[in-house]
């Protein structure tokens, strides 16, 4: 009868397979990722929460105490003053008009340009697409003086068009890039089948390409809406009258004499003007993320 001897502790330690360094790093990264994501989310959300709480804080408490502390009392008086100190509804309507019309131009022109460059194709189409991509890096400030001179000569100063045209023009390159990236991986067989059925380029665009672009359209509209809604440069340069001011330009009305400012009323106005964009993002966030992914990668 044989007797089995249990291996000693030293033998067990010698036969233990060491954990690869790559697997250890992956384990550490997996444990650290949730903490890193949580920290990023807190950094992004904290300013919004602080602005909202400050908009509900009494003006005296904000001026006398620590502005970053939690409020001890809440009031809606700041929102009442925000509506009385400036024509906030007029600013919101002006921003809506500029944003909606600009997005219509951006989406319409961007889809047609991307369709012509990517789907139809022609000699030199890649060069034209490259010129559009170069337009992404051109700063908007280089066009302020030429546009101001041109608008003053043709009578477009202090109009909606003076803001809509440059906003749409500077937003087109990115929109053309997103639509072109999306159209580039639509199967060519889809277009060939439509051509065999007798469909022309216009019918293919309206009945095939445009319906497939719904998520990309939502992404383009939302991304450009943030830029247009918050635009201050063009509005401050080309708008002269009070009744055409947009929200970023209208917030200057809350600045008093000698640079004094009603901060709590200003934050209340900011909350009112930021709320529409936040609601749109919460409703359409899945479509926006899908549109960004489909516009940036090839399936």
PDB file of C-alpha atoms in Angstrom:
ATOM      1  CA  UNK A   1       0.000   0.000   0.000  1.00  0.00           C
ATOM      2  CA  UNK A   2       1.506   3.283  -1.153  1.00  0.00           C
ATOM      3  CA  UNK A   3       1.415   6.383   0.967  1.00  0.00           C
ATOM      4  CA  UNK A   4       0.925   9.764  -0.718  1.00  0.00           C
ATOM      5  CA  UNK A   5       2.854  12.605   0.812  1.00  0.00           C
ATOM      6  CA  UNK A   6       1.297  16.074   0.531  1.00  0.00           C
ATOM      7  CA  UNK A   7       3.572  18.600  -1.186  1.00  0.00           C
ATOM      8  CA  UNK A   8       5.199  21.099   1.107  1.00  0.00           C
ATOM      9  CA  UNK A   9       4.288  24.793   1.121  1.00  0.00           C
ATOM     10  CA  UNK A  10       7.587  25.698  -0.531  1.00  0.00           C
ATOM     11  CA  UNK A  11       6.920  23.256  -3.389  1.00  0.00           C
ATOM     12  CA  UNK A  12       3.429  24.669  -3.903  1.00  0.00           C
ATOM     13  CA  UNK A  13       4.824  28.198  -4.039  1.00  0.00           C
ATOM     14  CA  UNK A  14       7.430  27.144  -6.583  1.00  0.00           C
ATOM     15  CA  UNK A  15       4.858  25.532  -8.898  1.00  0.00           C
ATOM     16  CA  UNK A  16       2.424  28.520  -8.792  1.00  0.00           C
ATOM     17  CA  UNK A  17       2.035  30.069 -12.245  1.00  0.00           C
ATOM     18  CA  UNK A  18       2.899  33.784 -12.137  1.00  0.00           C
ATOM     19  CA  UNK A  19       0.258  36.240 -13.323  1.00  0.00           C
ATOM     20  CA  UNK A  20       1.338  37.984 -16.549  1.00  0.00           C
ATOM     21  CA  UNK A  21       2.074  41.682 -16.213  1.00  0.00           C
ATOM     22  CA  UNK A  22      -0.419  42.535 -18.947  1.00  0.00           C
ATOM     23  CA  UNK A  23      -3.236  40.773 -17.078  1.00  0.00           C
ATOM     24  CA  UNK A  24      -2.345  42.621 -13.855  1.00  0.00           C
ATOM     25  CA  UNK A  25      -2.464  45.961 -15.666  1.00  0.00           C
ATOM     26  CA  UNK A  26      -5.823  45.044 -17.199  1.00  0.00           C
ATOM     27  CA  UNK A  27      -7.185  44.133 -13.750  1.00  0.00           C
ATOM     28  CA  UNK A  28      -5.988  47.453 -12.296  1.00  0.00           C
ATOM     29  CA  UNK A  29      -7.460  49.365 -15.241  1.00  0.00           C
ATOM     30  CA  UNK A  30     -10.842  47.672 -14.815  1.00  0.00           C
ATOM     31  CA  UNK A  31     -10.917  48.600 -11.127  1.00  0.00           C
ATOM     32  CA  UNK A  32      -9.828  52.186 -11.782  1.00  0.00           C
ATOM     33  CA  UNK A  33     -12.149  52.834 -14.764  1.00  0.00           C
ATOM     34  CA  UNK A  34     -15.381  53.295 -12.733  1.00  0.00           C
ATOM     35  CA  UNK A  35     -13.672  55.757 -10.391  1.00  0.00           C
ATOM     36  CA  UNK A  36     -12.230  57.712 -13.328  1.00  0.00           C
ATOM     37  CA  UNK A  37     -15.587  57.851 -15.116  1.00  0.00           C
ATOM     38  CA  UNK A  38     -17.299  58.962 -11.910  1.00  0.00           C
ATOM     39  CA  UNK A  39     -14.752  61.750 -11.433  1.00  0.00           C
ATOM     40  CA  UNK A  40     -15.227  62.966 -15.030  1.00  0.00           C
ATOM     41  CA  UNK A  41     -19.017  62.958 -14.656  1.00  0.00           C
ATOM     42  CA  UNK A  42     -18.793  64.943 -11.418  1.00  0.00           C
ATOM     43  CA  UNK A  43     -16.506  67.513 -13.032  1.00  0.00           C
ATOM     44  CA  UNK A  44     -18.934  67.907 -15.938  1.00  0.00           C
ATOM     45  CA  UNK A  45     -22.134  68.028 -13.887  1.00  0.00           C
ATOM     46  CA  UNK A  46     -20.925  70.162 -10.980  1.00  0.00           C
ATOM     47  CA  UNK A  47     -21.039  73.523 -12.873  1.00  0.00           C
ATOM     48  CA  UNK A  48     -24.635  72.878 -13.982  1.00  0.00           C
ATOM     49  CA  UNK A  49     -25.732  71.925 -10.474  1.00  0.00           C
ATOM     50  CA  UNK A  50     -23.924  74.957  -9.005  1.00  0.00           C
ATOM     51  CA  UNK A  51     -25.560  77.368 -11.482  1.00  0.00           C
ATOM     52  CA  UNK A  52     -28.999  75.894 -10.754  1.00  0.00           C
ATOM     53  CA  UNK A  53     -28.572  76.116  -6.965  1.00  0.00           C
ATOM     54  CA  UNK A  54     -27.217  79.653  -7.238  1.00  0.00           C
ATOM     55  CA  UNK A  55     -30.236  80.677  -9.316  1.00  0.00           C
ATOM     56  CA  UNK A  56     -32.411  79.672  -6.348  1.00  0.00           C
ATOM     57  CA  UNK A  57     -30.206  81.370  -3.752  1.00  0.00           C
ATOM     58  CA  UNK A  58     -31.146  84.744  -2.219  1.00  0.00           C
ATOM     59  CA  UNK A  59     -29.058  87.573  -3.648  1.00  0.00           C
ATOM     60  CA  UNK A  60     -27.989  88.808  -0.207  1.00  0.00           C
ATOM     61  CA  UNK A  61     -26.779  85.392   0.883  1.00  0.00           C
ATOM     62  CA  UNK A  62     -24.786  84.958  -2.342  1.00  0.00           C
ATOM     63  CA  UNK A  63     -23.118  88.362  -1.958  1.00  0.00           C
ATOM     64  CA  UNK A  64     -22.347  88.068   1.752  1.00  0.00           C
ATOM     65  CA  UNK A  65     -21.448  84.399   2.103  1.00  0.00           C
ATOM     66  CA  UNK A  66     -19.310  81.836   0.332  1.00  0.00           C
ATOM     67  CA  UNK A  67     -20.584  81.617  -3.277  1.00  0.00           C
ATOM     68  CA  UNK A  68     -19.606  77.942  -3.499  1.00  0.00           C
ATOM     69  CA  UNK A  69     -21.377  76.817  -0.334  1.00  0.00           C
ATOM     70  CA  UNK A  70     -24.775  75.167  -0.312  1.00  0.00           C
ATOM     71  CA  UNK A  71     -27.688  77.621  -0.022  1.00  0.00           C
ATOM     72  CA  UNK A  72     -29.463  77.789   3.318  1.00  0.00           C
ATOM     73  CA  UNK A  73     -32.642  79.145   1.748  1.00  0.00           C
ATOM     74  CA  UNK A  74     -34.282  78.820  -1.668  1.00  0.00           C
ATOM     75  CA  UNK A  75     -36.289  81.430  -3.541  1.00  0.00           C
ATOM     76  CA  UNK A  76     -37.783  82.041  -6.998  1.00  0.00           C
ATOM     77  CA  UNK A  77     -37.271  85.794  -6.732  1.00  0.00           C
ATOM     78  CA  UNK A  78     -34.213  85.586  -8.984  1.00  0.00           C
ATOM     79  CA  UNK A  79     -36.309  84.234 -11.863  1.00  0.00           C
ATOM     80  CA  UNK A  80     -38.806  87.077 -11.471  1.00  0.00           C
ATOM     81  CA  UNK A  81     -36.007  89.651 -11.639  1.00  0.00           C
ATOM     82  CA  UNK A  82     -34.475  87.875 -14.622  1.00  0.00           C
ATOM     83  CA  UNK A  83     -37.713  88.333 -16.602  1.00  0.00           C
ATOM     84  CA  UNK A  84     -38.082  91.963 -15.495  1.00  0.00           C
ATOM     85  CA  UNK A  85     -34.524  93.143 -16.110  1.00  0.00           C
ATOM     86  CA  UNK A  86     -34.373  92.116 -19.789  1.00  0.00           C
ATOM     87  CA  UNK A  87     -36.782  90.978 -22.543  1.00  0.00           C
ATOM     88  CA  UNK A  88     -35.836  87.339 -22.077  1.00  0.00           C
ATOM     89  CA  UNK A  89     -38.682  85.974 -24.295  1.00  0.00           C
ATOM     90  CA  UNK A  90     -37.442  88.132 -27.189  1.00  0.00           C
ATOM     91  CA  UNK A  91     -33.914  86.787 -26.786  1.00  0.00           C
ATOM     92  CA  UNK A  92     -35.192  83.203 -26.738  1.00  0.00           C
ATOM     93  CA  UNK A  93     -37.324  83.719 -29.861  1.00  0.00           C
ATOM     94  CA  UNK A  94     -34.418  85.302 -31.731  1.00  0.00           C
ATOM     95  CA  UNK A  95     -32.129  82.425 -30.780  1.00  0.00           C
ATOM     96  CA  UNK A  96     -34.782  79.923 -31.893  1.00  0.00           C
ATOM     97  CA  UNK A  97     -35.203  81.625 -35.278  1.00  0.00           C
ATOM     98  CA  UNK A  98     -31.463  81.758 -35.917  1.00  0.00           C
ATOM     99  CA  UNK A  99     -30.918  78.178 -34.725  1.00  0.00           C
ATOM    100  CA  UNK A 100     -33.791  76.617 -36.681  1.00  0.00           C
ATOM    101  CA  UNK A 101     -33.118  78.400 -39.980  1.00  0.00           C
ATOM    102  CA  UNK A 102     -29.374  77.774 -39.736  1.00  0.00           C
ATOM    103  CA  UNK A 103     -29.926  74.069 -39.103  1.00  0.00           C
ATOM    104  CA  UNK A 104     -32.278  73.787 -42.075  1.00  0.00           C
ATOM    105  CA  UNK A 105     -29.573  75.251 -44.317  1.00  0.00           C
ATOM    106  CA  UNK A 106     -26.814  73.149 -42.742  1.00  0.00           C
ATOM    107  CA  UNK A 107     -28.693  69.862 -43.039  1.00  0.00           C
ATOM    108  CA  UNK A 108     -30.055  70.518 -46.531  1.00  0.00           C
ATOM    109  CA  UNK A 109     -26.799  71.759 -48.046  1.00  0.00           C
ATOM    110  CA  UNK A 110     -24.660  69.277 -46.097  1.00  0.00           C
ATOM    111  CA  UNK A 111     -26.690  66.246 -47.192  1.00  0.00           C
ATOM    112  CA  UNK A 112     -26.719  67.313 -50.848  1.00  0.00           C
ATOM    113  CA  UNK A 113     -23.008  68.118 -50.865  1.00  0.00           C
ATOM    114  CA  UNK A 114     -22.085  64.815 -49.209  1.00  0.00           C
ATOM    115  CA  UNK A 115     -24.364  62.910 -51.605  1.00  0.00           C
ATOM    116  CA  UNK A 116     -22.724  64.530 -54.623  1.00  0.00           C
ATOM    117  CA  UNK A 117     -19.194  63.980 -53.304  1.00  0.00           C
ATOM    118  CA  UNK A 118     -19.572  60.450 -51.929  1.00  0.00           C
ATOM    119  CA  UNK A 119     -22.408  58.708 -53.776  1.00  0.00           C
ATOM    120  CA  UNK A 120     -22.494  60.304 -57.219  1.00  0.00           C
ATOM    121  CA  UNK A 121     -18.814  61.146 -57.396  1.00  0.00           C
ATOM    122  CA  UNK A 122     -17.027  63.146 -60.069  1.00  0.00           C
ATOM    123  CA  UNK A 123     -13.507  64.000 -61.102  1.00  0.00           C
ATOM    124  CA  UNK A 124     -11.905  65.950 -58.290  1.00  0.00           C
ATOM    125  CA  UNK A 125     -14.556  65.066 -55.702  1.00  0.00           C
ATOM    126  CA  UNK A 126     -11.889  63.988 -53.183  1.00  0.00           C
ATOM    127  CA  UNK A 127     -10.151  67.330 -53.605  1.00  0.00           C
ATOM    128  CA  UNK A 128     -13.411  69.172 -52.937  1.00  0.00           C
ATOM    129  CA  UNK A 129     -14.060  67.027 -49.872  1.00  0.00           C
ATOM    130  CA  UNK A 130     -10.561  67.837 -48.645  1.00  0.00           C
ATOM    131  CA  UNK A 131     -11.279  71.547 -49.038  1.00  0.00           C
ATOM    132  CA  UNK A 132     -14.405  71.106 -46.907  1.00  0.00           C
ATOM    133  CA  UNK A 133     -12.340  69.383 -44.215  1.00  0.00           C
ATOM    134  CA  UNK A 134      -9.818  72.229 -44.289  1.00  0.00           C
ATOM    135  CA  UNK A 135     -12.736  74.545 -43.523  1.00  0.00           C
ATOM    136  CA  UNK A 136     -13.072  72.889 -40.110  1.00  0.00           C
ATOM    137  CA  UNK A 137      -9.819  74.463 -38.897  1.00  0.00           C
ATOM    138  CA  UNK A 138     -10.544  77.985 -40.180  1.00  0.00           C
ATOM    139  CA  UNK A 139     -11.339  80.259 -37.179  1.00  0.00           C
ATOM    140  CA  UNK A 140     -14.532  82.283 -37.409  1.00  0.00           C
ATOM    141  CA  UNK A 141     -12.765  85.495 -36.401  1.00  0.00           C
ATOM    142  CA  UNK A 142     -10.964  85.829 -39.727  1.00  0.00           C
ATOM    143  CA  UNK A 143     -14.295  86.551 -41.453  1.00  0.00           C
ATOM    144  CA  UNK A 144     -15.641  89.212 -39.090  1.00  0.00           C
ATOM    145  CA  UNK A 145     -14.152  92.309 -40.744  1.00  0.00           C
ATOM    146  CA  UNK A 146     -14.813  91.237 -44.371  1.00  0.00           C
ATOM    147  CA  UNK A 147     -18.363  90.215 -43.514  1.00  0.00           C
ATOM    148  CA  UNK A 148     -19.035  93.448 -41.634  1.00  0.00           C
ATOM    149  CA  UNK A 149     -17.858  95.515 -44.622  1.00  0.00           C
ATOM    150  CA  UNK A 150     -19.912  93.418 -47.052  1.00  0.00           C
ATOM    151  CA  UNK A 151     -23.043  93.529 -44.915  1.00  0.00           C
ATOM    152  CA  UNK A 152     -22.789  97.303 -44.494  1.00  0.00           C
ATOM    153  CA  UNK A 153     -22.575  97.722 -48.278  1.00  0.00           C
ATOM    154  CA  UNK A 154     -25.511  95.439 -49.144  1.00  0.00           C
ATOM    155  CA  UNK A 155     -27.709  96.425 -46.197  1.00  0.00           C
ATOM    156  CA  UNK A 156     -27.644  93.158 -44.256  1.00  0.00           C
ATOM    157  CA  UNK A 157     -26.389  94.559 -40.970  1.00  0.00           C
ATOM    158  CA  UNK A 158     -28.763  94.141 -38.027  1.00  0.00           C
ATOM    159  CA  UNK A 159     -30.786  91.352 -39.675  1.00  0.00           C
ATOM    160  CA  UNK A 160     -31.325  87.658 -39.034  1.00  0.00           C
ATOM    161  CA  UNK A 161     -29.475  86.905 -42.260  1.00  0.00           C
ATOM    162  CA  UNK A 162     -26.288  88.528 -40.956  1.00  0.00           C
ATOM    163  CA  UNK A 163     -26.117  85.866 -38.244  1.00  0.00           C
ATOM    164  CA  UNK A 164     -27.599  82.888 -40.105  1.00  0.00           C
ATOM    165  CA  UNK A 165     -25.336  82.964 -43.178  1.00  0.00           C
ATOM    166  CA  UNK A 166     -21.937  82.831 -41.395  1.00  0.00           C
ATOM    167  CA  UNK A 167     -23.200  80.383 -38.782  1.00  0.00           C
ATOM    168  CA  UNK A 168     -24.422  78.017 -41.493  1.00  0.00           C
ATOM    169  CA  UNK A 169     -21.285  78.491 -43.562  1.00  0.00           C
ATOM    170  CA  UNK A 170     -18.846  77.723 -40.759  1.00  0.00           C
ATOM    171  CA  UNK A 171     -20.901  74.696 -39.670  1.00  0.00           C
ATOM    172  CA  UNK A 172     -21.066  73.107 -43.143  1.00  0.00           C
ATOM    173  CA  UNK A 173     -17.584  71.468 -43.204  1.00  0.00           C
ATOM    174  CA  UNK A 174     -18.212  69.273 -40.169  1.00  0.00           C
ATOM    175  CA  UNK A 175     -21.708  68.424 -41.405  1.00  0.00           C
ATOM    176  CA  UNK A 176     -20.421  67.426 -44.843  1.00  0.00           C
ATOM    177  CA  UNK A 177     -17.783  65.250 -43.168  1.00  0.00           C
ATOM    178  CA  UNK A 178     -20.341  63.436 -40.988  1.00  0.00           C
ATOM    179  CA  UNK A 179     -22.759  62.837 -43.852  1.00  0.00           C
ATOM    180  CA  UNK A 180     -19.952  61.725 -46.201  1.00  0.00           C
ATOM    181  CA  UNK A 181     -18.638  59.264 -43.633  1.00  0.00           C
ATOM    182  CA  UNK A 182     -22.103  57.808 -43.212  1.00  0.00           C
ATOM    183  CA  UNK A 183     -22.852  57.589 -46.945  1.00  0.00           C
ATOM    184  CA  UNK A 184     -19.509  55.926 -47.643  1.00  0.00           C
ATOM    185  CA  UNK A 185     -20.554  52.617 -46.078  1.00  0.00           C
ATOM    186  CA  UNK A 186     -24.109  52.391 -47.415  1.00  0.00           C
ATOM    187  CA  UNK A 187     -23.875  49.280 -49.668  1.00  0.00           C
ATOM    188  CA  UNK A 188     -23.424  50.144 -53.323  1.00  0.00           C
ATOM    189  CA  UNK A 189     -25.842  47.316 -54.163  1.00  0.00           C
ATOM    190  CA  UNK A 190     -28.639  49.431 -52.700  1.00  0.00           C
ATOM    191  CA  UNK A 191     -28.042  52.189 -55.231  1.00  0.00           C
ATOM    192  CA  UNK A 192     -27.522  49.723 -58.084  1.00  0.00           C
ATOM    193  CA  UNK A 193     -30.828  48.007 -57.329  1.00  0.00           C
ATOM    194  CA  UNK A 194     -32.604  51.360 -57.305  1.00  0.00           C
ATOM    195  CA  UNK A 195     -31.012  52.286 -60.647  1.00  0.00           C
ATOM    196  CA  UNK A 196     -32.170  48.992 -62.158  1.00  0.00           C
ATOM    197  CA  UNK A 197     -35.701  49.881 -61.059  1.00  0.00           C
ATOM    198  CA  UNK A 198     -35.422  53.121 -62.996  1.00  0.00           C
ATOM    199  CA  UNK A 199     -34.744  55.506 -60.116  1.00  0.00           C
ATOM    200  CA  UNK A 200     -32.691  58.595 -60.918  1.00  0.00           C
ATOM    201  CA  UNK A 201     -30.217  60.369 -58.621  1.00  0.00           C
ATOM    202  CA  UNK A 202     -32.851  62.713 -57.195  1.00  0.00           C
ATOM    203  CA  UNK A 203     -35.262  59.897 -56.390  1.00  0.00           C
ATOM    204  CA  UNK A 204     -32.463  57.809 -54.852  1.00  0.00           C
ATOM    205  CA  UNK A 205     -31.482  60.752 -52.666  1.00  0.00           C
ATOM    206  CA  UNK A 206     -35.034  61.483 -51.491  1.00  0.00           C
ATOM    207  CA  UNK A 207     -36.283  57.921 -51.044  1.00  0.00           C
ATOM    208  CA  UNK A 208     -33.154  56.000 -49.988  1.00  0.00           C
ATOM    209  CA  UNK A 209     -30.291  58.179 -48.811  1.00  0.00           C
ATOM    210  CA  UNK A 210     -32.257  60.818 -46.893  1.00  0.00           C
ATOM    211  CA  UNK A 211     -34.414  58.361 -44.859  1.00  0.00           C
ATOM    212  CA  UNK A 212     -31.321  56.351 -43.897  1.00  0.00           C
ATOM    213  CA  UNK A 213     -29.661  59.531 -42.594  1.00  0.00           C
ATOM    214  CA  UNK A 214     -32.122  60.244 -39.773  1.00  0.00           C
ATOM    215  CA  UNK A 215     -29.696  59.560 -36.897  1.00  0.00           C
ATOM    216  CA  UNK A 216     -26.912  61.516 -38.586  1.00  0.00           C
ATOM    217  CA  UNK A 217     -29.328  64.414 -39.152  1.00  0.00           C
ATOM    218  CA  UNK A 218     -30.192  64.431 -35.443  1.00  0.00           C
ATOM    219  CA  UNK A 219     -26.500  64.433 -34.541  1.00  0.00           C
ATOM    220  CA  UNK A 220     -25.663  67.255 -36.953  1.00  0.00           C
ATOM    221  CA  UNK A 221     -28.597  69.342 -35.728  1.00  0.00           C
ATOM    222  CA  UNK A 222     -27.738  68.913 -32.058  1.00  0.00           C
ATOM    223  CA  UNK A 223     -23.995  69.526 -32.425  1.00  0.00           C
ATOM    224  CA  UNK A 224     -24.567  72.642 -34.515  1.00  0.00           C
ATOM    225  CA  UNK A 225     -27.390  73.847 -32.275  1.00  0.00           C
ATOM    226  CA  UNK A 226     -24.984  74.045 -29.344  1.00  0.00           C
ATOM    227  CA  UNK A 227     -22.610  76.189 -31.391  1.00  0.00           C
ATOM    228  CA  UNK A 228     -25.372  78.398 -32.824  1.00  0.00           C
ATOM    229  CA  UNK A 229     -27.375  78.761 -29.600  1.00  0.00           C
ATOM    230  CA  UNK A 230     -24.290  79.885 -27.689  1.00  0.00           C
ATOM    231  CA  UNK A 231     -22.856  82.096 -30.446  1.00  0.00           C
ATOM    232  CA  UNK A 232     -21.747  85.499 -29.223  1.00  0.00           C
ATOM    233  CA  UNK A 233     -19.173  86.606 -31.810  1.00  0.00           C
ATOM    234  CA  UNK A 234     -21.424  87.027 -34.853  1.00  0.00           C
ATOM    235  CA  UNK A 235     -24.354  88.405 -32.873  1.00  0.00           C
ATOM    236  CA  UNK A 236     -22.164  90.949 -31.099  1.00  0.00           C
ATOM    237  CA  UNK A 237     -20.587  92.044 -34.402  1.00  0.00           C
ATOM    238  CA  UNK A 238     -23.603  92.282 -36.700  1.00  0.00           C
ATOM    239  CA  UNK A 239     -26.579  93.002 -34.393  1.00  0.00           C
ATOM    240  CA  UNK A 240     -27.133  96.618 -33.394  1.00  0.00           C
ATOM    241  CA  UNK A 241     -30.739  96.776 -32.148  1.00  0.00           C
ATOM    242  CA  UNK A 242     -32.226  95.436 -28.934  1.00  0.00           C
ATOM    243  CA  UNK A 243     -35.067  93.515 -30.605  1.00  0.00           C
ATOM    244  CA  UNK A 244     -32.662  91.242 -32.556  1.00  0.00           C
ATOM    245  CA  UNK A 245     -30.360  90.253 -29.690  1.00  0.00           C
ATOM    246  CA  UNK A 246     -29.908  86.549 -29.084  1.00  0.00           C
ATOM    247  CA  UNK A 247     -29.498  84.952 -25.668  1.00  0.00           C
ATOM    248  CA  UNK A 248     -25.683  85.215 -25.276  1.00  0.00           C
ATOM    249  CA  UNK A 249     -25.765  88.849 -26.375  1.00  0.00           C
ATOM    250  CA  UNK A 250     -28.838  89.629 -24.298  1.00  0.00           C
ATOM    251  CA  UNK A 251     -27.178  88.429 -21.094  1.00  0.00           C
ATOM    252  CA  UNK A 252     -25.142  91.625 -21.215  1.00  0.00           C
ATOM    253  CA  UNK A 253     -28.322  93.442 -20.140  1.00  0.00           C
ATOM    254  CA  UNK A 254     -27.833  92.039 -16.646  1.00  0.00           C
ATOM    255  CA  UNK A 255     -24.627  94.044 -16.246  1.00  0.00           C
ATOM    256  CA  UNK A 256     -25.289  97.301 -14.450  1.00  0.00           C
ATOM    257  CA  UNK A 257     -23.387 100.536 -14.034  1.00  0.00           C
ATOM    258  CA  UNK A 258     -19.646 100.403 -13.258  1.00  0.00           C
ATOM    259  CA  UNK A 259     -19.570  96.709 -14.109  1.00  0.00           C
ATOM    260  CA  UNK A 260     -21.923  95.697 -11.283  1.00  0.00           C
ATOM    261  CA  UNK A 261     -23.905  92.563 -12.000  1.00  0.00           C
ATOM    262  CA  UNK A 262     -26.914  90.813 -10.509  1.00  0.00           C
ATOM    263  CA  UNK A 263     -25.338  87.393 -10.425  1.00  0.00           C
ATOM    264  CA  UNK A 264     -28.259  85.397  -9.077  1.00  0.00           C
ATOM    265  CA  UNK A 265     -30.660  86.859 -11.676  1.00  0.00           C
ATOM    266  CA  UNK A 266     -28.060  86.179 -14.371  1.00  0.00           C
ATOM    267  CA  UNK A 267     -27.766  82.558 -13.296  1.00  0.00           C
ATOM    268  CA  UNK A 268     -31.547  82.276 -13.335  1.00  0.00           C
ATOM    269  CA  UNK A 269     -31.566  83.559 -16.923  1.00  0.00           C
ATOM    270  CA  UNK A 270     -28.823  81.094 -17.825  1.00  0.00           C
ATOM    271  CA  UNK A 271     -30.871  78.218 -16.404  1.00  0.00           C
ATOM    272  CA  UNK A 272     -33.887  79.256 -18.472  1.00  0.00           C
ATOM    273  CA  UNK A 273     -31.840  79.461 -21.673  1.00  0.00           C
ATOM    274  CA  UNK A 274     -29.859  76.230 -21.155  1.00  0.00           C
ATOM    275  CA  UNK A 275     -32.891  74.086 -20.297  1.00  0.00           C
ATOM    276  CA  UNK A 276     -34.097  73.567 -23.925  1.00  0.00           C
ATOM    277  CA  UNK A 277     -30.753  72.103 -25.022  1.00  0.00           C
ATOM    278  CA  UNK A 278     -30.589  69.812 -22.000  1.00  0.00           C
ATOM    279  CA  UNK A 279     -34.113  68.506 -22.624  1.00  0.00           C
ATOM    280  CA  UNK A 280     -33.354  67.866 -26.297  1.00  0.00           C
ATOM    281  CA  UNK A 281     -30.186  65.965 -25.397  1.00  0.00           C
ATOM    282  CA  UNK A 282     -31.954  63.826 -22.790  1.00  0.00           C
ATOM    283  CA  UNK A 283     -34.663  62.879 -25.299  1.00  0.00           C
ATOM    284  CA  UNK A 284     -32.377  62.259 -28.294  1.00  0.00           C
ATOM    285  CA  UNK A 285     -29.138  61.100 -26.635  1.00  0.00           C
ATOM    286  CA  UNK A 286     -29.248  57.559 -28.079  1.00  0.00           C
ATOM    287  CA  UNK A 287     -29.817  58.814 -31.610  1.00  0.00           C
ATOM    288  CA  UNK A 288     -27.058  61.412 -31.185  1.00  0.00           C
ATOM    289  CA  UNK A 289     -24.517  58.827 -29.998  1.00  0.00           C
ATOM    290  CA  UNK A 290     -25.474  56.418 -32.798  1.00  0.00           C
ATOM    291  CA  UNK A 291     -25.176  59.179 -35.355  1.00  0.00           C
ATOM    292  CA  UNK A 292     -21.702  60.131 -34.120  1.00  0.00           C
ATOM    293  CA  UNK A 293     -20.569  56.521 -34.263  1.00  0.00           C
ATOM    294  CA  UNK A 294     -21.985  55.914 -37.736  1.00  0.00           C
ATOM    295  CA  UNK A 295     -20.516  59.201 -38.976  1.00  0.00           C
ATOM    296  CA  UNK A 296     -17.043  58.560 -37.621  1.00  0.00           C
ATOM    297  CA  UNK A 297     -16.496  54.874 -38.442  1.00  0.00           C
ATOM    298  CA  UNK A 298     -17.117  52.551 -41.317  1.00  0.00           C
ATOM    299  CA  UNK A 299     -19.217  49.528 -40.563  1.00  0.00           C
TER     300      UNK A 299
END
